[in-house]
Coordinates of C-alpha atoms in Angstrom, one line a residue:
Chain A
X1 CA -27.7 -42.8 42.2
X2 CA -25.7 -42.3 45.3
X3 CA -23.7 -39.0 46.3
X4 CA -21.1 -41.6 47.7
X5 CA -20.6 -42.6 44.0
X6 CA -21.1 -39.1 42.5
X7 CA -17.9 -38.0 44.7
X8 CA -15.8 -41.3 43.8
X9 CA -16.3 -40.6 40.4
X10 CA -15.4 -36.8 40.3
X11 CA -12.5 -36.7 42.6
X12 CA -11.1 -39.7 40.8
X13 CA -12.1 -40.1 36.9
X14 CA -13.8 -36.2 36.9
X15 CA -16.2 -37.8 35.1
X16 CA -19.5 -38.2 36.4
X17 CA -23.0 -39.1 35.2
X18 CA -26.7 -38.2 36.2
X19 CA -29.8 -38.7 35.2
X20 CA -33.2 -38.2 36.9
X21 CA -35.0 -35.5 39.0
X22 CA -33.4 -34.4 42.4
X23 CA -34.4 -36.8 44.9
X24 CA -33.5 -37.2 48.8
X25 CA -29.8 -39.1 50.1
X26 CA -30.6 -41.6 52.7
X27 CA -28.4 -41.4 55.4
X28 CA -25.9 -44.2 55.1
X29 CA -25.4 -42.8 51.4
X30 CA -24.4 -39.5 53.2
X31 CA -22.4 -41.0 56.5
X32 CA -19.9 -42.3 53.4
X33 CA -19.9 -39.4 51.7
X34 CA -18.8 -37.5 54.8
X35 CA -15.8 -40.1 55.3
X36 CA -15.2 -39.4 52.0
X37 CA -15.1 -35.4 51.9
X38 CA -13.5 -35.8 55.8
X39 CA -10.3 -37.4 53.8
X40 CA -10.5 -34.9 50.5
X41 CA -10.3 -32.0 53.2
X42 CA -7.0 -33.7 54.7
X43 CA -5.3 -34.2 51.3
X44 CA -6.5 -30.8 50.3
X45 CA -5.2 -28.9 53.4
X46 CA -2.1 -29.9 52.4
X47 CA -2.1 -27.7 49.8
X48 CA -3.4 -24.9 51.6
X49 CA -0.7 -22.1 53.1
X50 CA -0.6 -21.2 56.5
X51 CA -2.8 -24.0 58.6
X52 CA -6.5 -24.7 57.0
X53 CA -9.7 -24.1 58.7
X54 CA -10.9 -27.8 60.2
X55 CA -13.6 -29.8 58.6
X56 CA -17.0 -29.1 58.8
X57 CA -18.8 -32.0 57.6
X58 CA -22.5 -29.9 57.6
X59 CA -20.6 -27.7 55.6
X60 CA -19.0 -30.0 53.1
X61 CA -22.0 -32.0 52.8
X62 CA -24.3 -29.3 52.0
X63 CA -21.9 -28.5 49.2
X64 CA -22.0 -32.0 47.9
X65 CA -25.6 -32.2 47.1
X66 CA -25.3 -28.9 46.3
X67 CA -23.2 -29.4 43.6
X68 CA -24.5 -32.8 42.5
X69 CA -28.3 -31.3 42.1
X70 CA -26.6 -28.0 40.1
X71 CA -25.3 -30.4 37.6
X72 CA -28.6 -32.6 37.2
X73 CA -30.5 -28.8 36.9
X74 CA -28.1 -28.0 34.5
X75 CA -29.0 -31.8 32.5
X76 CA -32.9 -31.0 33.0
X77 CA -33.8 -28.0 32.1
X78 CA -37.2 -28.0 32.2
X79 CA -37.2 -27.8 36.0
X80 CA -39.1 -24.3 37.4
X81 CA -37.6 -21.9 40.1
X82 CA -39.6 -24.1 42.8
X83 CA -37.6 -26.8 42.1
X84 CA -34.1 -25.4 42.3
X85 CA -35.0 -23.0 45.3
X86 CA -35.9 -26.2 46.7
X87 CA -32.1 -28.5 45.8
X88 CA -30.2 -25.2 45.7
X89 CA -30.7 -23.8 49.5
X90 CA -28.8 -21.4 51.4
X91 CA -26.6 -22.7 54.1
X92 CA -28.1 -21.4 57.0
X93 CA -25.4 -21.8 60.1
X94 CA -22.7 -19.8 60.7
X95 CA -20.1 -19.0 57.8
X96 CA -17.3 -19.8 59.8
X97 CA -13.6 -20.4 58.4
X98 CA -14.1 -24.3 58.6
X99 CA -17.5 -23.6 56.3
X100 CA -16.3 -21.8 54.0
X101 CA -13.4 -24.2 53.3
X102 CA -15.1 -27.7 53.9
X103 CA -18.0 -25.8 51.8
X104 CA -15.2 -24.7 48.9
X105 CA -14.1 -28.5 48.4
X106 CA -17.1 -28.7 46.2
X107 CA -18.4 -25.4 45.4
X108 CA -14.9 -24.0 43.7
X109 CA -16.1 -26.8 40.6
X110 CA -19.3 -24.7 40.3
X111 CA -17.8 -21.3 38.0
X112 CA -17.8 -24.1 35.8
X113 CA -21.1 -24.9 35.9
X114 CA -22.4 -21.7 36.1
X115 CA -20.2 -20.7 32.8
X116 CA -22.0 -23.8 31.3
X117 CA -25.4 -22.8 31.9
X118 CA -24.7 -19.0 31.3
X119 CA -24.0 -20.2 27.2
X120 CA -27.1 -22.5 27.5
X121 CA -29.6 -20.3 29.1
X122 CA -28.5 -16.9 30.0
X123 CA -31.7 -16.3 31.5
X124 CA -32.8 -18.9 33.7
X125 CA -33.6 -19.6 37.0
X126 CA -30.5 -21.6 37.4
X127 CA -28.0 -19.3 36.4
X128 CA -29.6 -16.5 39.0
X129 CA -29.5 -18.8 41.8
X130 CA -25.5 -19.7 40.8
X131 CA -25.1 -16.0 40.3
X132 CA -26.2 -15.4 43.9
X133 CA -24.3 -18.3 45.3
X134 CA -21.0 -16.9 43.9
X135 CA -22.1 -13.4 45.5
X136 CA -22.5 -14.9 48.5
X137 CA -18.8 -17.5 48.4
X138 CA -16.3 -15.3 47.2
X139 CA -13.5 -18.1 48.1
X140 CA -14.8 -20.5 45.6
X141 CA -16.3 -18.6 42.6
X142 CA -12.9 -15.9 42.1
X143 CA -13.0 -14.7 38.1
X144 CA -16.8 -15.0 38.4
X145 CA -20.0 -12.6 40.2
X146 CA -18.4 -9.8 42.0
X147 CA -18.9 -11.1 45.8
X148 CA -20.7 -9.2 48.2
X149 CA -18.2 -6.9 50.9
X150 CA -19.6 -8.9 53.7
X151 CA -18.7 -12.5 52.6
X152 CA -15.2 -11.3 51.3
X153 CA -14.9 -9.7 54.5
X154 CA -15.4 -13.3 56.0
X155 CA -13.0 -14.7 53.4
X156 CA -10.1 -12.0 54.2
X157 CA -10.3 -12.2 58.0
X158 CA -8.5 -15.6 57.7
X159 CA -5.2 -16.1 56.9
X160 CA -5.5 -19.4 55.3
X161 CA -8.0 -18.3 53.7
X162 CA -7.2 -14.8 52.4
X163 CA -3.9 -16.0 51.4
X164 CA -6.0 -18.7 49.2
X165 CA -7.9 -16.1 48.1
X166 CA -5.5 -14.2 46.7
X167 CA -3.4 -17.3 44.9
X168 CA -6.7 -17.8 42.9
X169 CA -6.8 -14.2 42.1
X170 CA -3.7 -14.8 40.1
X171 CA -3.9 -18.0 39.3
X172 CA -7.3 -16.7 37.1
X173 CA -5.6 -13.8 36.4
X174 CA -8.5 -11.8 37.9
X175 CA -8.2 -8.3 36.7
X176 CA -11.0 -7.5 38.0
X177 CA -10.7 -8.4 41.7
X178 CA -6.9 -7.7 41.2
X179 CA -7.8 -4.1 40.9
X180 CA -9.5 -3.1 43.7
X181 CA -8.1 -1.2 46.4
X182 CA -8.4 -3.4 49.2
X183 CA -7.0 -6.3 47.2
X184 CA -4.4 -5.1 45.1
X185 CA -2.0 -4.5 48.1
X186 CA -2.3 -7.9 49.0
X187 CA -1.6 -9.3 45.3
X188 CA 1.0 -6.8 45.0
X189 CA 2.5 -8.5 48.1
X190 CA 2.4 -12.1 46.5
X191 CA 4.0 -11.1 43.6
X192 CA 6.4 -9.0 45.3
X193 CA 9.5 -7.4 43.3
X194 CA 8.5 -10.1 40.5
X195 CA 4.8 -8.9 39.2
X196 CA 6.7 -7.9 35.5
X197 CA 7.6 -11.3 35.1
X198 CA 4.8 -13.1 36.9
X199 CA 1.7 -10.9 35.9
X200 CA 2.9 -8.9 33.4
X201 CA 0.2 -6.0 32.8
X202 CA -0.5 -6.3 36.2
X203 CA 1.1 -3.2 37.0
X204 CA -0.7 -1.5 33.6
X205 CA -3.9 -2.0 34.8
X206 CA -3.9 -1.5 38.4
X207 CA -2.7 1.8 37.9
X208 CA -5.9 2.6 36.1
X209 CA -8.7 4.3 38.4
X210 CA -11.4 1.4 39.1
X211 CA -15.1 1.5 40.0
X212 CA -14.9 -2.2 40.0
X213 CA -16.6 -2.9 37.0
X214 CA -14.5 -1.8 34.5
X215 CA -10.9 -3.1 35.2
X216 CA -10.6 -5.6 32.6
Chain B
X1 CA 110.3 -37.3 24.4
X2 CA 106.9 -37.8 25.9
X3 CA 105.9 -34.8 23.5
X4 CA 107.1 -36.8 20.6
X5 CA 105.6 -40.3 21.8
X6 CA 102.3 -37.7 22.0
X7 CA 102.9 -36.3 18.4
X8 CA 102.4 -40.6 17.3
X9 CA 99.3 -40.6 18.8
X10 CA 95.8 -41.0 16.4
X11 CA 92.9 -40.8 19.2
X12 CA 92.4 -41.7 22.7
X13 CA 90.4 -44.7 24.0
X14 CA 88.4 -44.7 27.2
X15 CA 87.1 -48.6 28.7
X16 CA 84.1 -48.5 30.7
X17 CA 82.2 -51.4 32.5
X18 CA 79.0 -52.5 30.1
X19 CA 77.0 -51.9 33.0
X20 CA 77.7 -48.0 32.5
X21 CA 76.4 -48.2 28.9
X22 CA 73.6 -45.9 29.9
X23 CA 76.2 -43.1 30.5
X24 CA 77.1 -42.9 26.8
X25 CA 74.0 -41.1 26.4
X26 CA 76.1 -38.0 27.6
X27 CA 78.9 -38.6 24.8
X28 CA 76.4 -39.5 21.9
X29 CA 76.1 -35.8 20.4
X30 CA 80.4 -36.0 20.6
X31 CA 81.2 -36.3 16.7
X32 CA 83.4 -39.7 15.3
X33 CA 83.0 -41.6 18.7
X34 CA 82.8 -45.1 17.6
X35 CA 81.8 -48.0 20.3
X36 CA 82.3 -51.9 20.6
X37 CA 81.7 -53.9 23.7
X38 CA 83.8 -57.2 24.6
X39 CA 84.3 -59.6 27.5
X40 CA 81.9 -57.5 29.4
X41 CA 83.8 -53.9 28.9
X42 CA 82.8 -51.1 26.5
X43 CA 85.4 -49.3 24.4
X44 CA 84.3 -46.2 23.5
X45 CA 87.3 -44.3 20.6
X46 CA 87.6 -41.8 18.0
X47 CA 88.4 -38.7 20.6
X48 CA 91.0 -36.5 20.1
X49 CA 94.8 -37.6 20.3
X50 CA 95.3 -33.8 22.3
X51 CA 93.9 -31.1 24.1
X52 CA 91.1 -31.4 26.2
X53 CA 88.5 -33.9 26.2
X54 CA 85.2 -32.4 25.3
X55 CA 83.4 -31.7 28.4
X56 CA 80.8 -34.7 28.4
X57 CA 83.7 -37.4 27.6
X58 CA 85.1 -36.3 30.6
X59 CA 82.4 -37.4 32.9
X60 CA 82.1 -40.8 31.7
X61 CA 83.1 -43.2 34.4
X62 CA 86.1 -44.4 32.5
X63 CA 87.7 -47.7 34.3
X64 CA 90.9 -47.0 32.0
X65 CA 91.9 -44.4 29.8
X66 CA 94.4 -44.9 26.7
X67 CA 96.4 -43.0 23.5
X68 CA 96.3 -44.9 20.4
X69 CA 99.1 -44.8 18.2
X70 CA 99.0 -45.2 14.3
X71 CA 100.0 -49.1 15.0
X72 CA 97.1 -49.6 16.9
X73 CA 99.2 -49.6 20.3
X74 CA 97.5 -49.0 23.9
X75 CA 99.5 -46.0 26.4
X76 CA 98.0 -45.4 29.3
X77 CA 98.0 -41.9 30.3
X78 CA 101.3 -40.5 30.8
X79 CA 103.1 -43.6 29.8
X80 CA 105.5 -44.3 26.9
X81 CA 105.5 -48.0 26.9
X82 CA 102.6 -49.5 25.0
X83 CA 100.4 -51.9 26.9
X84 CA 98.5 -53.6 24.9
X85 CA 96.9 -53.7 21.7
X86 CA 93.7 -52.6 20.9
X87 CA 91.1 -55.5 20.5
X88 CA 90.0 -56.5 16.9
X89 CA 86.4 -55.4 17.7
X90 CA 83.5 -54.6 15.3
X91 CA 83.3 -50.9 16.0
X92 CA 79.8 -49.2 16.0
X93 CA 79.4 -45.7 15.4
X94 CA 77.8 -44.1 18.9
X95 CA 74.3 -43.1 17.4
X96 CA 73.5 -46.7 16.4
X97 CA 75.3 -47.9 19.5
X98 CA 73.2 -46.0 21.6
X99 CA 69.7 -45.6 19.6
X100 CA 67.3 -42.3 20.6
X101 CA 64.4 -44.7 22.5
X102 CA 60.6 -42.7 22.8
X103 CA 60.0 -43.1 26.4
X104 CA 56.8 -44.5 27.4
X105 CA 54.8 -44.7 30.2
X106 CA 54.9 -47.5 32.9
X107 CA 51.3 -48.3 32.4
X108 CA 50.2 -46.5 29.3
X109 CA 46.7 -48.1 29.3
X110 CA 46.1 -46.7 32.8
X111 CA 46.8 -43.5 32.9
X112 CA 44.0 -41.0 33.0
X113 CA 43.6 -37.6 32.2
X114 CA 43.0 -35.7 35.2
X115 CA 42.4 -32.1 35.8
X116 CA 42.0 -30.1 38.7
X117 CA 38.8 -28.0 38.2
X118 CA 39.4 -24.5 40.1
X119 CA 37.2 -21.5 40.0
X120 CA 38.0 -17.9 40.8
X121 CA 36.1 -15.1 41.7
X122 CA 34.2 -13.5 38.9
X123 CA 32.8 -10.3 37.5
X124 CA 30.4 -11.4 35.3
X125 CA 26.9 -11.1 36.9
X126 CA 24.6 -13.7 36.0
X127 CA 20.9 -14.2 37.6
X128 CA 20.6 -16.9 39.8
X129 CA 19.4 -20.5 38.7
X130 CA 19.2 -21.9 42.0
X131 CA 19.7 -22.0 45.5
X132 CA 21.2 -24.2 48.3
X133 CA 19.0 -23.7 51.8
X134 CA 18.0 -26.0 54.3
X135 CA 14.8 -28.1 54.8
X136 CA 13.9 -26.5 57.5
X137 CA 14.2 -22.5 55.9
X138 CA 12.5 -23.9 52.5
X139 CA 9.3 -25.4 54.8
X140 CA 9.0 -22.2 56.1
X141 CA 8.9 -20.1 53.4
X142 CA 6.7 -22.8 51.7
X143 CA 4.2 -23.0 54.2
X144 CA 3.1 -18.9 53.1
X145 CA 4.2 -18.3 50.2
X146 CA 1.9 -17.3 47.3
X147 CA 1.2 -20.0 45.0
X148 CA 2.7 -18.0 42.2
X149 CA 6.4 -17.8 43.4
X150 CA 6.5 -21.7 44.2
X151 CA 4.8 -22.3 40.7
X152 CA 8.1 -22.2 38.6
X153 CA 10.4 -24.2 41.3
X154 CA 11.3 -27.9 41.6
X155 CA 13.5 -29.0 44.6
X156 CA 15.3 -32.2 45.7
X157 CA 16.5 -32.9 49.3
X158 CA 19.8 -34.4 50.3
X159 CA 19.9 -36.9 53.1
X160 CA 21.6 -34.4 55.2
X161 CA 18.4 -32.2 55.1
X162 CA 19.9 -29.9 52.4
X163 CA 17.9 -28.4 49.9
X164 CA 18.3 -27.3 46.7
X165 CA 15.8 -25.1 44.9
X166 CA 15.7 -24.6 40.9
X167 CA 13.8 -22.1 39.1
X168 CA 12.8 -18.2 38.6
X169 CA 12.4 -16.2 40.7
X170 CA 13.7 -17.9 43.6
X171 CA 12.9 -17.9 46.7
X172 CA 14.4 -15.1 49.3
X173 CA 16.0 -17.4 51.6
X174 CA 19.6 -17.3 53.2
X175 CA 21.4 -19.8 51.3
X176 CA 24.3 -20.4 48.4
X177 CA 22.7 -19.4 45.3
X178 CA 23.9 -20.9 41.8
X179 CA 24.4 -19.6 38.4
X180 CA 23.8 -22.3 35.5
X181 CA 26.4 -23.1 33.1
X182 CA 25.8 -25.9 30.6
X183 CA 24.1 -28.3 33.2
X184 CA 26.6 -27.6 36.1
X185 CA 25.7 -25.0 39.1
X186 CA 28.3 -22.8 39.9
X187 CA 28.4 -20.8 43.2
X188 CA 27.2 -16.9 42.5
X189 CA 29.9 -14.5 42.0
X190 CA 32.9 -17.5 40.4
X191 CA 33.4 -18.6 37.3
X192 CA 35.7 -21.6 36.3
X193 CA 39.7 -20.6 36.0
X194 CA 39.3 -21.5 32.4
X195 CA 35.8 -20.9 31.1
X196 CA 36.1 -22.6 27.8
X197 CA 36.2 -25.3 29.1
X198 CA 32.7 -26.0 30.6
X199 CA 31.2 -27.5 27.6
X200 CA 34.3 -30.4 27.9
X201 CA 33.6 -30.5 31.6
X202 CA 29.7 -30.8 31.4
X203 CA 30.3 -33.9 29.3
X204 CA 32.7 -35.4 31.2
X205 CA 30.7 -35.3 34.3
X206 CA 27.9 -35.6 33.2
X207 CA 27.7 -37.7 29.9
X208 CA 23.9 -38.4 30.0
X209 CA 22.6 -35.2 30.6
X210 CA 20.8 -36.9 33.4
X211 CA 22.3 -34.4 36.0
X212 CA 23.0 -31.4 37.3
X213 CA 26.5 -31.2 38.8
X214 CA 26.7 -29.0 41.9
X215 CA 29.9 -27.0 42.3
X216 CA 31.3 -25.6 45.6
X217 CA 33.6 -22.9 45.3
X218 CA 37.0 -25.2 46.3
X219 CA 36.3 -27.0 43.1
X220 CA 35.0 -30.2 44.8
X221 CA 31.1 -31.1 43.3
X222 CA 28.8 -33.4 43.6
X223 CA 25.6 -34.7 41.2
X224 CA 21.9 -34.0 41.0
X225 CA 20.0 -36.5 39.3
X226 CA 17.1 -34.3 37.6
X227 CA 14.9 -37.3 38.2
X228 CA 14.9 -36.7 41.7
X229 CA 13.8 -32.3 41.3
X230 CA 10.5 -32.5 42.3
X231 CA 7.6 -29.3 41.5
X232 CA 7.6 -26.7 44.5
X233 CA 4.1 -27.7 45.8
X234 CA 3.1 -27.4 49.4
X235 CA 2.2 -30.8 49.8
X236 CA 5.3 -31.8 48.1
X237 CA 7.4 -29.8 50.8
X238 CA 5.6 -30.6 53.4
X239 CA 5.3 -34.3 53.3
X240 CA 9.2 -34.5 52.3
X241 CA 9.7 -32.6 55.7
X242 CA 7.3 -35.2 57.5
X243 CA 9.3 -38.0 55.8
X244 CA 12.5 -36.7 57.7
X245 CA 11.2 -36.3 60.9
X246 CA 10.0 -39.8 61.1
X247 CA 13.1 -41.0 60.3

């Protein structure tokens, strides 16, 4: 199976099949895919507000395979921590802007996946790992784990990407993430004198006192 | 003497040209008048032998003017001589002579009903349904605004780079804002002169329901196919705006 095909497939049908253990790309395989995610990231940023972060084609790449060996982990389960340590590895340069966007063309399908595996194994080793990775990219897992301050930080320092950040915090109806204090000034400000009509209980809730873990 | 020639008298008989017959129009009401036309003349009789004329007999254009006498004898006015007989004619009373006509139009399949839409300030307050701006303000607001407030907007852009925005809330740009009234866009703050009759209006503009028809507040409009109201995406916007600058 080629990653080349695997992207074809789910950014054209959204249908996609695997089979097999993880295995390694060879490189021609991943020089197309990189063409490939180079001209999802252009038809993307147009959707983006304000000017996106450039490609980073480590970035995206790494969140190819990423995603491609989550869903053939999520097919095999029989596979031990080893295993997906192994597939599912940090990325280990620089978060920059242009990471954590290239990166989000292919992680924001993961909540999905991790939903998946939460109903068929709540306990795995898979659904940790996922659990960690949404920790860790805020930008791409919203309405999932709580993110750690630091990569939120990261997310909110840019203003592509904050202002992102926040249209998926409504758009998932986050009440969670809507409701904390450094947030909920900057949903407030995208929903402006409209919030009755466009989040309706938004108002309700966010005037209840939050911890962060109870706000839904 | 003249007195007693008078006293003889019957009627008095006016002779007009035939190509006055539209003036008996103005003597047709006068009661007894009786017409007959000969040897292109019209003689009109049956008007008193004294006194006045009635008002309207007196502004025929009368060529000749004559008393009748019980033998059927002309006088001209004044005179005590006859002059003639009057013609063995077959006499018409004036109402058929002159027949009530309907008029008509000149070209009665033309002619089309026209009316002169006007609107006039209004009190009513009624939330806006959409709003005029130009490409340039709209990309500018597009380019940072929240996802949510372009969610519920379609636009369409006019060749001449004028933009017009549908949907709730809208956006807060300078710009004519609309209220929506049975498919037609009226400026905010004017109503039409005569309300009732937008439903009649809405289907005579725009028959199919295919359009929205875009008032301005002198009355003039102009038509929005809905076809052509595209969703308030950023890439939407933004490639539109590229569009135009390459042109």
């Amino acid at each position: 199976m080629l990653i080349t095909s695997f992207l074809q497939d789910l950014l054209t049908t959204g249908s996609i099949t695997l089979t097999g253990r993880p295995t390694p790309f060879v490189p021609d395989d991943l020089l197309a895919a990189t063409d490939l995610l180079q001209t999802y990231h252009a038809e993307d940023a147009q959707q983006m507000p304000h000017s996106a972060p450039a490609f980073d084609a480590p970035a995206a790449l790494w969140a190819a395979r990423l995603l491609y060996y989550t869903i053939q982990l999520t097919l095999v389960r029989e596979l031990d921590e080893a295993v997906i340590a192994q597939a599912l590895a940090d990325f280990t340069a620089d978060l920059t802007p242009e990471v954590l966007y290239s990166a989000d063309l292919m992680l924001r399908y993961l909540p999905d996946l991790l939903r998946l595996a939460k109903g068929l194994a709540p306990g795995d080793a898979l659904v940790a790992r996922l659990q960690a990775l949404a920790r860790q990219w805020p930008l791409s897992f919203v309405s999932s784990e709580m993110p750690d301050p630091e990569a939120e930080a990261r997310v909110l320092v840019h203003p592509a990407l904050r202002q992102e950040y926040v249209d998926r915090i409504i758009r998932a109806q986050d009440r969670r993430r809507a409701g904390q204090e450094h947030l909920r000034p900057l949903v407030q400000a995208a929903l402006g004198g409209h919030a009755a009509t466009l989040w309706p209980d938004f108002q309700a809730f966010t005037l209840l006192p939050t911890d962060g873990k109870h706000a839904d | 003497m003249a007195e007693s020639a008078a006293g003889m008298m019957t009627e008095r008989v006016l002779v007009l040209a035939s190509a006055d017959r539209a003036v008996l129009g103005y003597v047709r009401t006068v009661p007894g008048l009786r017409v007959a036309e000969a040897a292109g003349q019209l003689w009109v009789r049956g008007l008193p032998a004294t006194g006045e004329l009635p008002a309207a007999a007196r502004r025929l254009p009368a060529a000749a003017a004559y008393a009748l006498d019980a033998q059927n004898r002309l006088f001209a006015t004044g005179q005590l001589t006859p002059t003639a007989h009057l013609p063995d004619l077959a006499w018409l009373p004036i109402q058929e002579f002159v027949p009530l006509e309907l008029p008509t139009a000149a070209l009665p399949g033309q002619a089309r009903l026209r009316y002169r839409v006007r609107l006039v300030p209004s009190a009513r307050a009624v939330a806006g349904s959409a709003l005029l701006t130009t490409l340039a303000a709209w990309l500018a607001y597009v380019e940072t605004a929240p996802e949510i407030r372009l969610r519920h907007l379609r636009f369409a852009v006019a060749e001449d780079e004028r933009v017009l925005v549908l949907g709730a809330p809208l956006p807060p740009l300078a710009g004519q804002e609309y209220w929506l009234q049975e498919g037609m866009l009226l400026p905010a703050g004017f109503d039409f002169e005569a309300p009732l009759l937008a439903p009649l209006l809405a289907r005579r503009l725009n028959p199919a329901a295919d359009s929205l028809v875009v008032f301005v507040s002198n009355g003039r409009w102009e038509q929005v196919l809905t076809s052509n109201l595209v969703p308030a995406t950023r890439s939407a916007v933004r490639r539109t705006a590229q569009s135009f600058s390459h042109a």
